[in-house]
Tab-separated table of C-alpha atoms and ligand atoms in Angstrom:
chain	number	residue	atom	x	y	z
H	1	MET	CA	0.000	0.000	0.000
H	2	PRO	CA	1.945	3.102	-1.200
H	3	LEU	CA	2.052	6.074	1.120
H	4	THR	CA	1.228	8.415	-1.693
H	5	THR	CA	-2.573	8.412	-1.593
H	6	PRO	CA	-4.226	10.716	0.954
H	7	GLN	CA	-6.308	7.795	2.334
H	8	THR	CA	-3.315	5.598	3.106
H	9	ARG	CA	-1.370	8.537	4.554
H	10	GLN	CA	-4.378	9.265	6.742
H	11	LEU	CA	-4.621	5.625	7.833
H	12	TYR	CA	-0.895	5.424	8.696
H	13	GLY	CA	-1.224	8.810	10.384
H	14	VAL	CA	-4.044	7.626	12.696
H	15	ILE	CA	-2.138	4.448	13.597
H	16	ALA	CA	1.015	6.415	14.347
H	17	GLN	CA	-0.796	9.118	16.297
H	18	HIS	CA	-2.294	6.568	18.671
H	19	PHE	CA	0.797	4.467	19.026
H	20	PRO	CA	1.112	4.141	22.828
H	21	ARG	CA	4.260	4.942	24.762
H	22	GLY	CA	6.280	5.401	21.614
H	23	THR	CA	6.579	6.737	18.125
H	24	ILE	CA	6.115	5.138	14.746
H	25	ALA	CA	7.569	6.567	11.579
H	26	ALA	CA	7.853	5.659	7.899
H	27	TYR	CA	10.774	7.076	5.911
H	28	ASP	CA	12.059	6.952	2.343
H	29	ARG	CA	15.420	6.012	0.817
H	30	ASP	CA	16.823	9.458	1.671
H	31	LEU	CA	15.898	8.680	5.278
H	32	ARG	CA	13.328	11.508	5.226
H	33	TYR	CA	10.278	11.040	7.400
H	34	LEU	CA	7.070	10.599	5.394
H	35	ILE	CA	4.936	10.117	8.454
H	36	ILE	CA	5.927	10.360	12.077
H	37	ASP	CA	3.695	10.430	15.117
H	38	GLY	CA	3.054	8.790	18.457
H	39	GLN	CA	2.398	9.646	22.061
H	40	ALA	CA	6.109	9.713	22.989
H	41	ILE	CA	7.030	12.679	20.746
H	42	ARG	CA	3.790	14.480	21.596
H	43	GLU	CA	4.625	14.110	25.302
H	44	LEU	CA	8.043	15.668	24.592
H	45	GLY	CA	6.165	18.713	23.220
H	46	ILE	CA	7.371	18.125	19.631
H	47	ASP	CA	4.905	18.804	16.828
H	48	PRO	CA	5.027	15.678	14.634
H	49	GLU	CA	4.280	17.771	11.530
H	50	SER	CA	7.524	19.680	12.095
H	51	LEU	CA	9.481	16.453	11.701
H	52	THR	CA	7.885	15.370	8.430
H	53	GLY	CA	10.520	15.721	5.686
H	54	GLN	CA	13.383	15.753	8.188
H	55	MET	CA	16.017	13.055	8.372
H	56	VAL	CA	15.732	10.066	10.679
H	57	GLY	CA	17.436	10.927	13.964
H	58	SER	CA	17.632	14.661	13.181
H	59	ASN	CA	16.137	15.459	16.592
H	60	ILE	CA	18.882	13.486	18.381
H	61	GLU	CA	21.641	15.759	19.608
H	62	ASP	CA	24.393	13.221	20.194
H	63	GLU	CA	26.146	12.797	16.865
H	64	GLN	CA	27.396	9.266	17.393
H	65	THR	CA	23.924	8.029	18.304
H	66	ARG	CA	22.417	9.896	15.367
H	67	LEU	CA	24.894	8.366	12.899
H	68	GLU	CA	24.405	4.877	14.312
H	69	LEU	CA	20.628	5.271	14.051
H	70	GLN	CA	20.896	6.463	10.456
H	71	GLU	CA	23.154	3.531	9.572
H	72	HIS	CA	20.450	1.126	10.789
H	73	ALA	CA	17.755	3.137	9.011
H	74	ARG	CA	19.690	2.862	5.741
H	75	ALA	CA	20.389	-0.872	6.101
H	76	VAL	CA	16.632	-1.506	6.065
H	77	PHE	CA	16.736	-0.869	2.304
H	78	SER	CA	19.049	-3.909	1.980
H	79	ASP	CA	16.121	-5.849	3.440
H	80	GLU	CA	17.586	-6.075	6.931
H	81	GLN	CA	15.923	-5.606	10.292
H	82	PHE	CA	17.553	-3.938	13.272
H	83	HIS	CA	16.954	-3.593	16.920
H	84	PHE	CA	18.665	-0.845	18.857
H	85	GLU	CA	18.335	0.523	22.396
H	86	HIS	CA	19.434	3.885	23.632
H	87	ASP	CA	19.033	6.390	26.474
H	88	ILE	CA	17.950	9.879	25.517
H	89	ASP	CA	17.446	12.582	28.165
H	90	GLY	CA	17.214	10.041	30.965
H	91	ARG	CA	14.656	7.834	29.203
H	92	HIS	CA	15.321	4.430	27.679
H	93	TYR	CA	14.124	3.832	24.108
H	94	ARG	CA	14.038	0.765	21.927
H	95	PHE	CA	14.210	1.301	18.137
H	96	ASP	CA	13.022	-1.373	15.731
H	97	PHE	CA	13.880	-0.790	12.091
H	98	VAL	CA	11.824	-2.860	9.649
H	99	PRO	CA	11.686	-2.882	5.827
H	100	VAL	CA	8.262	-2.290	4.214
H	101	LYS	CA	8.142	-4.279	0.967
H	102	ILE	CA	5.718	-3.749	-1.839
H	103	ASP	CA	5.941	-6.189	-4.771
H	104	GLN	CA	9.079	-7.775	-3.240
H	105	ILE	CA	10.901	-4.430	-3.220
H	106	VAL	CA	11.676	-2.444	-0.093
H	107	GLN	CA	9.799	0.815	-0.587
H	108	TYR	CA	9.964	2.355	2.868
H	109	GLY	CA	11.642	1.945	6.160
H	110	LEU	CA	9.548	1.722	9.271
H	111	VAL	CA	10.963	2.655	12.642
H	112	VAL	CA	9.059	1.873	15.780
H	113	VAL	CA	10.392	3.648	18.837
H	114	TYR	CA	9.174	2.323	22.127
H	115	ASP	CA	9.690	4.113	25.440
H	116	MET	CA	10.771	1.352	27.830
H	117	THR	CA	11.635	3.536	30.821
H	118	GLU	CA	8.665	2.502	32.977
H	119	GLU	CA	8.910	-1.130	31.908
H	120	ILE	CA	12.574	-1.293	32.901
H	121	ALA	CA	11.938	0.502	36.204
H	122	LEU	CA	9.141	-1.981	36.925
H	123	LYS	CA	11.385	-4.932	36.053
H	124	ASN	CA	14.098	-3.582	38.355
H	125	ASP	CA	11.601	-3.057	41.182
H	126	LEU	CA	10.355	-6.605	40.679
H	127	LYS	CA	13.913	-7.943	40.718
H	128	ILE	CA	14.646	-6.075	43.959
H	129	SER	CA	11.379	-7.318	45.540
H	130	LEU	CA	12.168	-10.883	44.497
H	131	GLU	CA	15.640	-10.602	45.954
H	132	GLN	CA	14.222	-9.194	49.210
H	133	THR	CA	11.604	-11.959	49.405
H	134	LYS	CA	14.282	-14.587	48.792
H	135	ASN	CA	16.463	-13.103	51.527
H	136	ALA	CA	13.535	-12.922	53.952
H	137	LEU	CA	12.715	-16.584	53.256
H	138	GLN	CA	16.333	-17.555	53.819
H	139	VAL	CA	16.359	-15.693	57.138
H	140	ARG	CA	13.067	-17.383	58.101
H	141	ASP	CA	14.442	-20.844	57.236
H	142	LYS	CA	17.658	-20.200	59.115
H	143	PHE	CA	15.785	-18.885	62.150
H	144	MET	CA	13.428	-21.855	62.113
H	145	ALA	CA	16.252	-24.384	61.836
H	146	ILE	CA	18.257	-22.767	64.660
H	147	ALA	CA	15.233	-22.202	66.902
H	148	ALA	CA	13.942	-25.754	66.472
H	149	HIS	CA	17.372	-27.233	67.074
H	150	GLU	CA	18.097	-25.079	70.119
H	151	LEU	CA	14.684	-25.810	71.655
H	152	LYS	CA	14.843	-29.542	71.099
H	153	THR	CA	17.845	-30.204	73.380
H	154	PRO	CA	16.552	-28.567	76.590
H	155	LEU	CA	13.052	-29.912	75.952
H	156	THR	CA	14.350	-33.476	75.710
H	157	THR	CA	15.980	-33.025	79.114
H	158	ILE	CA	12.786	-31.501	80.586
H	159	ILE	CA	10.657	-34.376	79.261
H	160	GLY	CA	13.102	-36.991	80.574
H	161	TYR	CA	13.207	-35.491	84.069
H	162	THR	CA	9.456	-34.853	84.244
H	163	GLN	CA	8.750	-38.469	83.354
H	164	LEU	CA	11.236	-39.676	85.934
H	165	ILE	CA	9.855	-37.444	88.696
H	166	ALA	CA	6.271	-38.318	87.662
H	167	SER	CA	6.965	-42.022	88.053
H	168	LYS	CA	8.403	-41.423	91.554
H	169	ILE	CA	5.749	-39.117	92.986
H	170	ARG	CA	2.569	-40.056	91.089
H	171	ASP	CA	1.286	-42.271	93.941
H	172	ARG	CA	1.647	-39.471	96.456
H	173	LEU	CA	-0.442	-36.967	94.478
H	174	ASP	CA	-4.131	-36.285	94.950
H	175	ASP	CA	-6.544	-36.333	91.946
H	176	ARG	CA	-6.119	-32.664	91.125
H	177	GLU	CA	-2.338	-32.855	91.231
H	178	GLN	CA	-2.377	-36.026	89.115
H	179	LYS	CA	-4.406	-34.199	86.462
H	180	MET	CA	-1.998	-31.269	86.556
H	181	LEU	CA	0.967	-33.597	86.137
H	182	GLN	CA	-0.774	-35.386	83.270
H	183	ASN	CA	-1.403	-32.027	81.634
H	184	VAL	CA	2.290	-31.098	81.936
H	185	LEU	CA	3.235	-34.356	80.201
H	186	ILE	CA	0.655	-33.829	77.429
H	187	GLN	CA	1.800	-30.245	76.788
H	188	GLU	CA	5.451	-31.334	76.733
H	189	ALA	CA	4.620	-34.010	74.170
H	190	LYS	CA	2.759	-31.429	72.051
H	191	LEU	CA	5.701	-29.050	72.171
H	192	ASN	CA	8.043	-31.886	71.277
H	193	ASN	CA	5.867	-32.800	68.274
H	194	MET	CA	5.765	-29.208	67.101
H	195	ILE	CA	9.533	-28.848	67.298
H	196	SER	CA	10.042	-32.195	65.541
H	197	SER	CA	7.713	-31.038	62.751
H	198	LEU	CA	9.692	-27.820	62.337
H	199	LEU	CA	12.929	-29.799	62.195
H	200	ASP	CA	11.408	-32.131	59.586
H	201	LEU	CA	10.290	-29.146	57.576
H	202	THR	CA	13.789	-27.690	57.455
H	203	ARG	CA	15.157	-31.149	56.582
H	204	ILE	CA	12.709	-31.372	53.655
H	205	GLU	CA	13.636	-27.882	52.500
H	206	HIS	CA	17.337	-28.731	52.626
H	207	GLY	CA	16.800	-32.155	51.058
H	208	THR	CA	18.277	-33.904	54.105
H	209	LEU	CA	15.258	-35.904	55.263
H	210	SER	CA	16.354	-39.500	54.895
H	211	LEU	CA	14.760	-42.909	55.422
H	212	ARG	CA	16.063	-45.989	57.191
H	213	THR	CA	14.096	-48.642	55.381
H	214	GLY	CA	13.705	-52.336	55.867
H	215	PRO	CA	10.964	-54.961	55.476
H	216	MET	CA	8.036	-54.144	57.752
H	217	ASP	CA	4.414	-55.150	58.218
H	218	VAL	CA	1.913	-52.300	57.818
H	219	VAL	CA	-0.812	-54.173	59.748
H	220	ILE	CA	1.442	-54.531	62.790
H	221	LEU	CA	2.462	-50.883	62.595
H	222	VAL	CA	-1.115	-49.539	62.342
H	223	ARG	CA	-2.326	-51.879	65.119
H	224	ASP	CA	0.479	-50.581	67.404
H	225	VAL	CA	-0.338	-46.966	66.621
H	226	MET	CA	-4.015	-47.615	67.372
H	227	VAL	CA	-3.219	-49.047	70.830
H	228	ASP	CA	-1.866	-45.609	71.707
H	229	MET	CA	-4.495	-43.615	69.843
H	230	ARG	CA	-7.440	-45.190	71.661
H	231	PHE	CA	-6.242	-43.464	74.844
H	232	ASN	CA	-6.221	-40.102	73.135
H	233	SER	CA	-9.924	-39.450	73.258
H	234	GLU	CA	-12.858	-40.423	75.403
H	235	HIS	CA	-15.387	-39.008	72.938
H	236	HIS	CA	-14.513	-41.148	69.936
H	237	THR	CA	-15.009	-44.787	69.119
H	238	PHE	CA	-12.591	-46.604	66.859
H	239	LEU	CA	-13.555	-49.152	64.230
H	240	GLU	CA	-10.603	-51.077	62.934
H	241	GLU	CA	-10.481	-53.430	59.981
H	242	TYR	CA	-7.338	-55.275	58.987
H	243	THR	CA	-6.568	-57.623	56.163
H	244	ARG	CA	-5.789	-61.134	57.450
H	245	ASP	CA	-2.588	-61.331	55.408
H	246	SER	CA	0.696	-59.894	56.459
H	247	VAL	CA	1.408	-56.779	54.452
H	248	ILE	CA	5.122	-56.419	53.941
H	249	ILE	CA	6.535	-53.267	52.468
H	250	GLU	CA	10.012	-51.795	52.286
H	251	GLY	CA	9.642	-48.856	54.627
H	252	ASP	CA	10.932	-46.683	57.420
H	253	GLN	CA	8.967	-47.824	60.463
H	254	ASP	CA	9.431	-44.606	62.488
H	255	ARG	CA	8.620	-42.280	59.622
H	256	LEU	CA	5.495	-44.211	58.593
H	257	GLU	CA	4.393	-44.338	62.214
H	258	GLN	CA	4.666	-40.545	62.170
H	259	VAL	CA	2.406	-40.421	59.063
H	260	PHE	CA	-0.299	-42.679	60.534
H	261	ARG	CA	-0.188	-40.925	63.912
H	262	ASN	CA	-0.600	-37.621	62.149
H	263	ILE	CA	-3.671	-38.568	60.111
H	264	ILE	CA	-5.323	-40.453	62.989
H	265	MET	CA	-4.629	-37.579	65.423
H	266	ASN	CA	-6.098	-35.207	62.828
H	267	ALA	CA	-9.201	-37.416	62.543
H	268	ILE	CA	-9.632	-37.059	66.327
H	269	LYS	CA	-8.726	-33.360	66.434
H	270	TYR	CA	-10.979	-32.352	63.544
H	271	SER	CA	-13.974	-34.327	64.859
H	272	PRO	CA	-14.623	-32.202	67.949
H	273	GLY	CA	-18.128	-33.620	68.319
H	274	GLY	CA	-16.754	-37.147	68.808
H	275	GLY	CA	-18.149	-40.150	66.941
H	276	PRO	CA	-16.739	-43.195	65.168
H	277	ILE	CA	-13.343	-43.090	63.465
H	278	SER	CA	-12.677	-45.966	61.065
H	279	VAL	CA	-9.219	-47.222	60.276
H	280	SER	CA	-8.726	-49.918	57.685
H	281	VAL	CA	-5.719	-51.647	56.166
H	282	ARG	CA	-6.407	-53.420	52.867
H	283	LYS	CA	-4.069	-55.411	50.700
H	284	LEU	CA	-4.397	-55.119	46.929
H	285	GLN	CA	-2.372	-56.836	44.254
H	286	ASN	CA	0.702	-54.629	44.387
H	287	GLU	CA	-0.092	-52.175	47.109
H	288	VAL	CA	-1.562	-51.619	50.539
H	289	THR	CA	-4.080	-48.899	51.356
H	290	VAL	CA	-4.560	-47.433	54.806
H	291	THR	CA	-7.775	-45.422	55.119
H	292	VAL	CA	-8.788	-43.208	58.026
H	293	THR	CA	-12.370	-41.919	57.950
H	294	ASP	CA	-13.818	-39.442	60.435
H	295	PRO	CA	-17.245	-37.857	60.988
H	296	GLY	CA	-15.725	-34.413	61.642
H	297	ILE	CA	-15.797	-30.891	60.251
H	298	GLY	CA	-14.982	-31.976	56.688
H	299	ILE	CA	-12.906	-30.151	54.078
H	300	PRO	CA	-14.138	-27.958	51.199
H	301	ARG	CA	-13.552	-29.839	47.943
H	302	ASN	CA	-11.420	-27.126	46.401
H	303	GLU	CA	-8.958	-27.385	49.323
H	304	LEU	CA	-8.413	-31.139	49.251
H	305	SER	CA	-4.963	-30.849	47.713
H	306	ARG	CA	-4.008	-27.443	49.150
H	307	ILE	CA	-4.061	-28.755	52.748
H	308	PHE	CA	-0.937	-30.792	51.942
H	309	GLU	CA	1.051	-27.638	51.316
H	310	GLU	CA	3.473	-26.232	53.859
H	311	PHE	CA	1.840	-24.075	56.609
H	312	SER	CA	-1.532	-24.582	54.981
H	313	ARG	CA	-4.533	-24.672	57.292
H	314	GLY	CA	-7.990	-25.131	55.795
H	315	SER	CA	-10.819	-22.602	55.726
H	316	ASN	CA	-12.772	-25.234	57.714
H	317	LEU	CA	-11.100	-23.669	60.767
H	318	SER	CA	-12.653	-20.258	60.316
H	319	GLY	CA	-15.955	-21.061	62.087
H	320	THR	CA	-16.264	-19.713	65.624
H	321	THR	CA	-15.679	-23.038	67.377
H	322	ASN	CA	-13.189	-24.501	64.915
H	323	THR	CA	-10.720	-21.598	65.219
H	324	GLN	CA	-9.749	-23.072	68.573
H	325	ILE	CA	-8.398	-26.256	66.971
H	326	SER	CA	-4.670	-25.638	67.161
H	327	GLY	CA	-2.030	-26.641	64.665
H	328	MET	CA	0.792	-25.367	62.503
H	329	GLY	CA	-0.216	-26.728	59.097
H	330	ILE	CA	2.943	-28.815	58.745
H	331	GLY	CA	1.829	-32.389	59.548
H	332	LEU	CA	0.292	-33.259	56.175
H	333	PHE	CA	3.121	-31.575	54.274
H	334	VAL	CA	5.692	-33.728	56.081
H	335	SER	CA	3.457	-36.835	55.783
H	336	ARG	CA	3.101	-36.369	52.035
H	337	GLU	CA	6.877	-36.018	51.666
H	338	ILE	CA	7.483	-39.219	53.664
H	339	VAL	CA	4.864	-41.156	51.666
H	340	HIS	CA	6.332	-39.899	48.376
H	341	MET	CA	9.795	-40.979	49.527
H	342	HIS	CA	8.264	-44.481	49.822
H	343	ASP	CA	6.966	-44.209	46.219
H	344	GLY	CA	3.461	-44.038	47.629
H	345	ALA	CA	0.570	-41.612	47.498
H	346	ILE	CA	-1.610	-39.826	50.023
H	347	TYR	CA	-4.850	-38.021	49.361
H	348	ALA	CA	-7.852	-36.578	51.128
H	349	ALA	CA	-11.522	-36.921	50.256
H	350	SER	CA	-14.533	-35.153	51.740
H	351	GLU	CA	-18.095	-34.408	50.764
H	352	GLY	CA	-17.520	-30.888	52.071
H	353	LEU	CA	-17.906	-28.914	55.280
H	354	GLY	CA	-19.679	-30.823	58.033
H	355	HIS	CA	-19.516	-34.125	56.159
H	356	GLY	CA	-16.387	-35.707	57.590
H	357	SER	CA	-13.130	-36.556	55.850
H	358	CYS	CA	-11.284	-39.582	54.604
H	359	PHE	CA	-7.513	-39.833	54.221
H	360	THR	CA	-5.923	-42.638	52.215
H	361	VAL	CA	-2.284	-43.671	52.131
H	362	ILE	CA	-1.175	-46.049	49.391
H	363	LEU	CA	2.182	-47.814	49.637
H	364	PRO	CA	3.758	-50.316	47.229
H	365	LEU	CA	4.131	-53.883	48.525
H	366	ARG	CA	7.598	-55.336	48.752
H	367	LYS	CA	8.150	-57.459	45.660
H	368	SER	CA	8.074	-61.147	46.641
H	369	ASN	CA	11.565	-61.805	45.286
H	370	ASP	CA	13.024	-59.190	47.675
H	371	THR	CA	11.443	-60.828	50.729
H	372	ALA	CA	14.003	-60.945	53.505
E	401	ADP	P1	-2.542	-28.862	61.366
E	401	ADP	O1	-3.503	-29.940	61.785
E	401	ADP	O2	-1.435	-28.637	62.333
E	401	ADP	O3	-3.229	-27.610	60.964
E	401	ADP	P2	-1.966	-30.544	59.034
E	401	ADP	O4	-0.912	-30.370	58.008
E	401	ADP	O5	-2.012	-31.849	59.748
E	401	ADP	O6	-1.761	-29.345	60.054
E	401	ADP	O7	-3.386	-30.290	58.362
E	401	ADP	C1	-3.534	-29.178	57.488
E	401	ADP	C2	-4.988	-28.739	57.453
E	401	ADP	O8	-5.782	-29.753	56.831
E	401	ADP	C3	-5.622	-28.526	58.812
E	401	ADP	O9	-5.332	-27.242	59.314
E	401	ADP	C4	-7.103	-28.745	58.516
E	401	ADP	O10	-7.659	-27.551	57.971
E	401	ADP	C5	-7.077	-29.788	57.410
E	401	ADP	N1	-7.297	-31.163	57.938
E	401	ADP	C6	-6.380	-32.132	58.147
E	401	ADP	N2	-6.955	-33.274	58.573
E	401	ADP	C7	-8.278	-33.023	58.630
E	401	ADP	C8	-9.439	-33.802	58.983
E	401	ADP	N3	-9.332	-35.078	59.375
E	401	ADP	N4	-10.651	-33.198	58.905
E	401	ADP	C9	-10.769	-31.912	58.498
E	401	ADP	N5	-9.731	-31.128	58.149
E	401	ADP	C10	-8.505	-31.681	58.214
C-alpha cells in the first residue's frame, strides 16, 4: 500500500498518532520522514508535523547516536531488520527498524520507537522485591532451623526429668495434682511434636530428610499406633479393619508411624463432636491402602490438595468453634513427603464442610523376590 494516496497517509497517520508509549515513523530512501507520530514525541512537546521531511534521527543531539541510528535506518533498504536501544534525556528507548516491501521491493523503512523507561523501572523493582523476598525466606528458614534445634535439646531433658519425677511421685499426688501432672506431660509431648515437625520441615527444605528402610508389616504398625491412639480421646469410638494377610513393604517404620499418627490424630482433632473413626488396612495386588475416615468438620472440595502444602490450614477452621483447633499446618506436608519418599501416594476426600473426611495412604508392597 503506497504512502502516496491521501487515504493511506491518513490511515498510517491515525495508527502512528495513537501508538502508545512510543513513536512510529515511515521514511524513504533518503531517510526523510514521510509520516511520524506517536504519544512519545507528543509528550516531549514536539509537533510531529515539524518532523515530516526531516532526516531520521535529526532530533537526536548526540552525533554518534544519530549516525548509528541512520546507519540502521539505511540498512533496512538492503532488506535487513535492526533492533537498537538507547538512552535519551534520561529515558530508555528501543528502536526497531523494519523494511516495508511492496511487490518484493523495499519501498519504505519503518521505525518503531518504544519508550521502555517505565517497563525497565518496573522490572528492576520486581527484581529487587524478588531478591528481598528470597532473603527474607532464607532468614526465616535459618531462624526456624536454629530455633527448632536449640529448643529440642533442653526440651528433651525436661521431658526426661518430668517423666522420671512423675513415676516417683505419682502415687503421692491427689486427683487434682495427678491431672496437673498429666497435663504437663501432654503439653510437653505437644511441644516436642511441634519442634520435631519444624525440624522435619527444614530437613525437607534442605533435602536432608532420609529414610532408614527395611521390610516391615503395615498391619502390625497400624495396630500398634491404634493401641496408643485409643487413649487419646474419650469421645470417639474406633472401628478397625485389617486384612488377614501380612502386608510387607520396604519402609521406614518410624517415619510411617509418624504419618499414621498424624492422620489419625487429625481425625480425632478435627472431629470435635466425637463419633466413630474408622481405620482400615487393605491389601491389593501390588499395594496396601490405609484409610482413616472421620465424621468431623470436613474439608471444602477445592482445598483437598491445598491442605498438603506447607503451613496450609484449611478454611474449615474459620468457624467460631473450629478456630480453637490448634495446629501449625505442617503435619500433612511432612506426611506427604514421607509417603512420596516411599513411592506411595496420600490423598484426602470429603463431601464438604460438616460431612467428615477420609484420608488414604497407598504404599507399594515389597516385591516377593526381595522378601528378607
Ligand atoms: P494442622 O492440623 O497442624 O493444621 P496438618 O498439616 O495436619 O496441620 O493439616 C492441614 C490442614 O488440613 C488442617 O489445618 C485442617 O484444615 C485440614 N485437615 C487435616 N486433617 C483433617 C481432617 N481429618 N478433617 C478436616 N480437616 C482436616
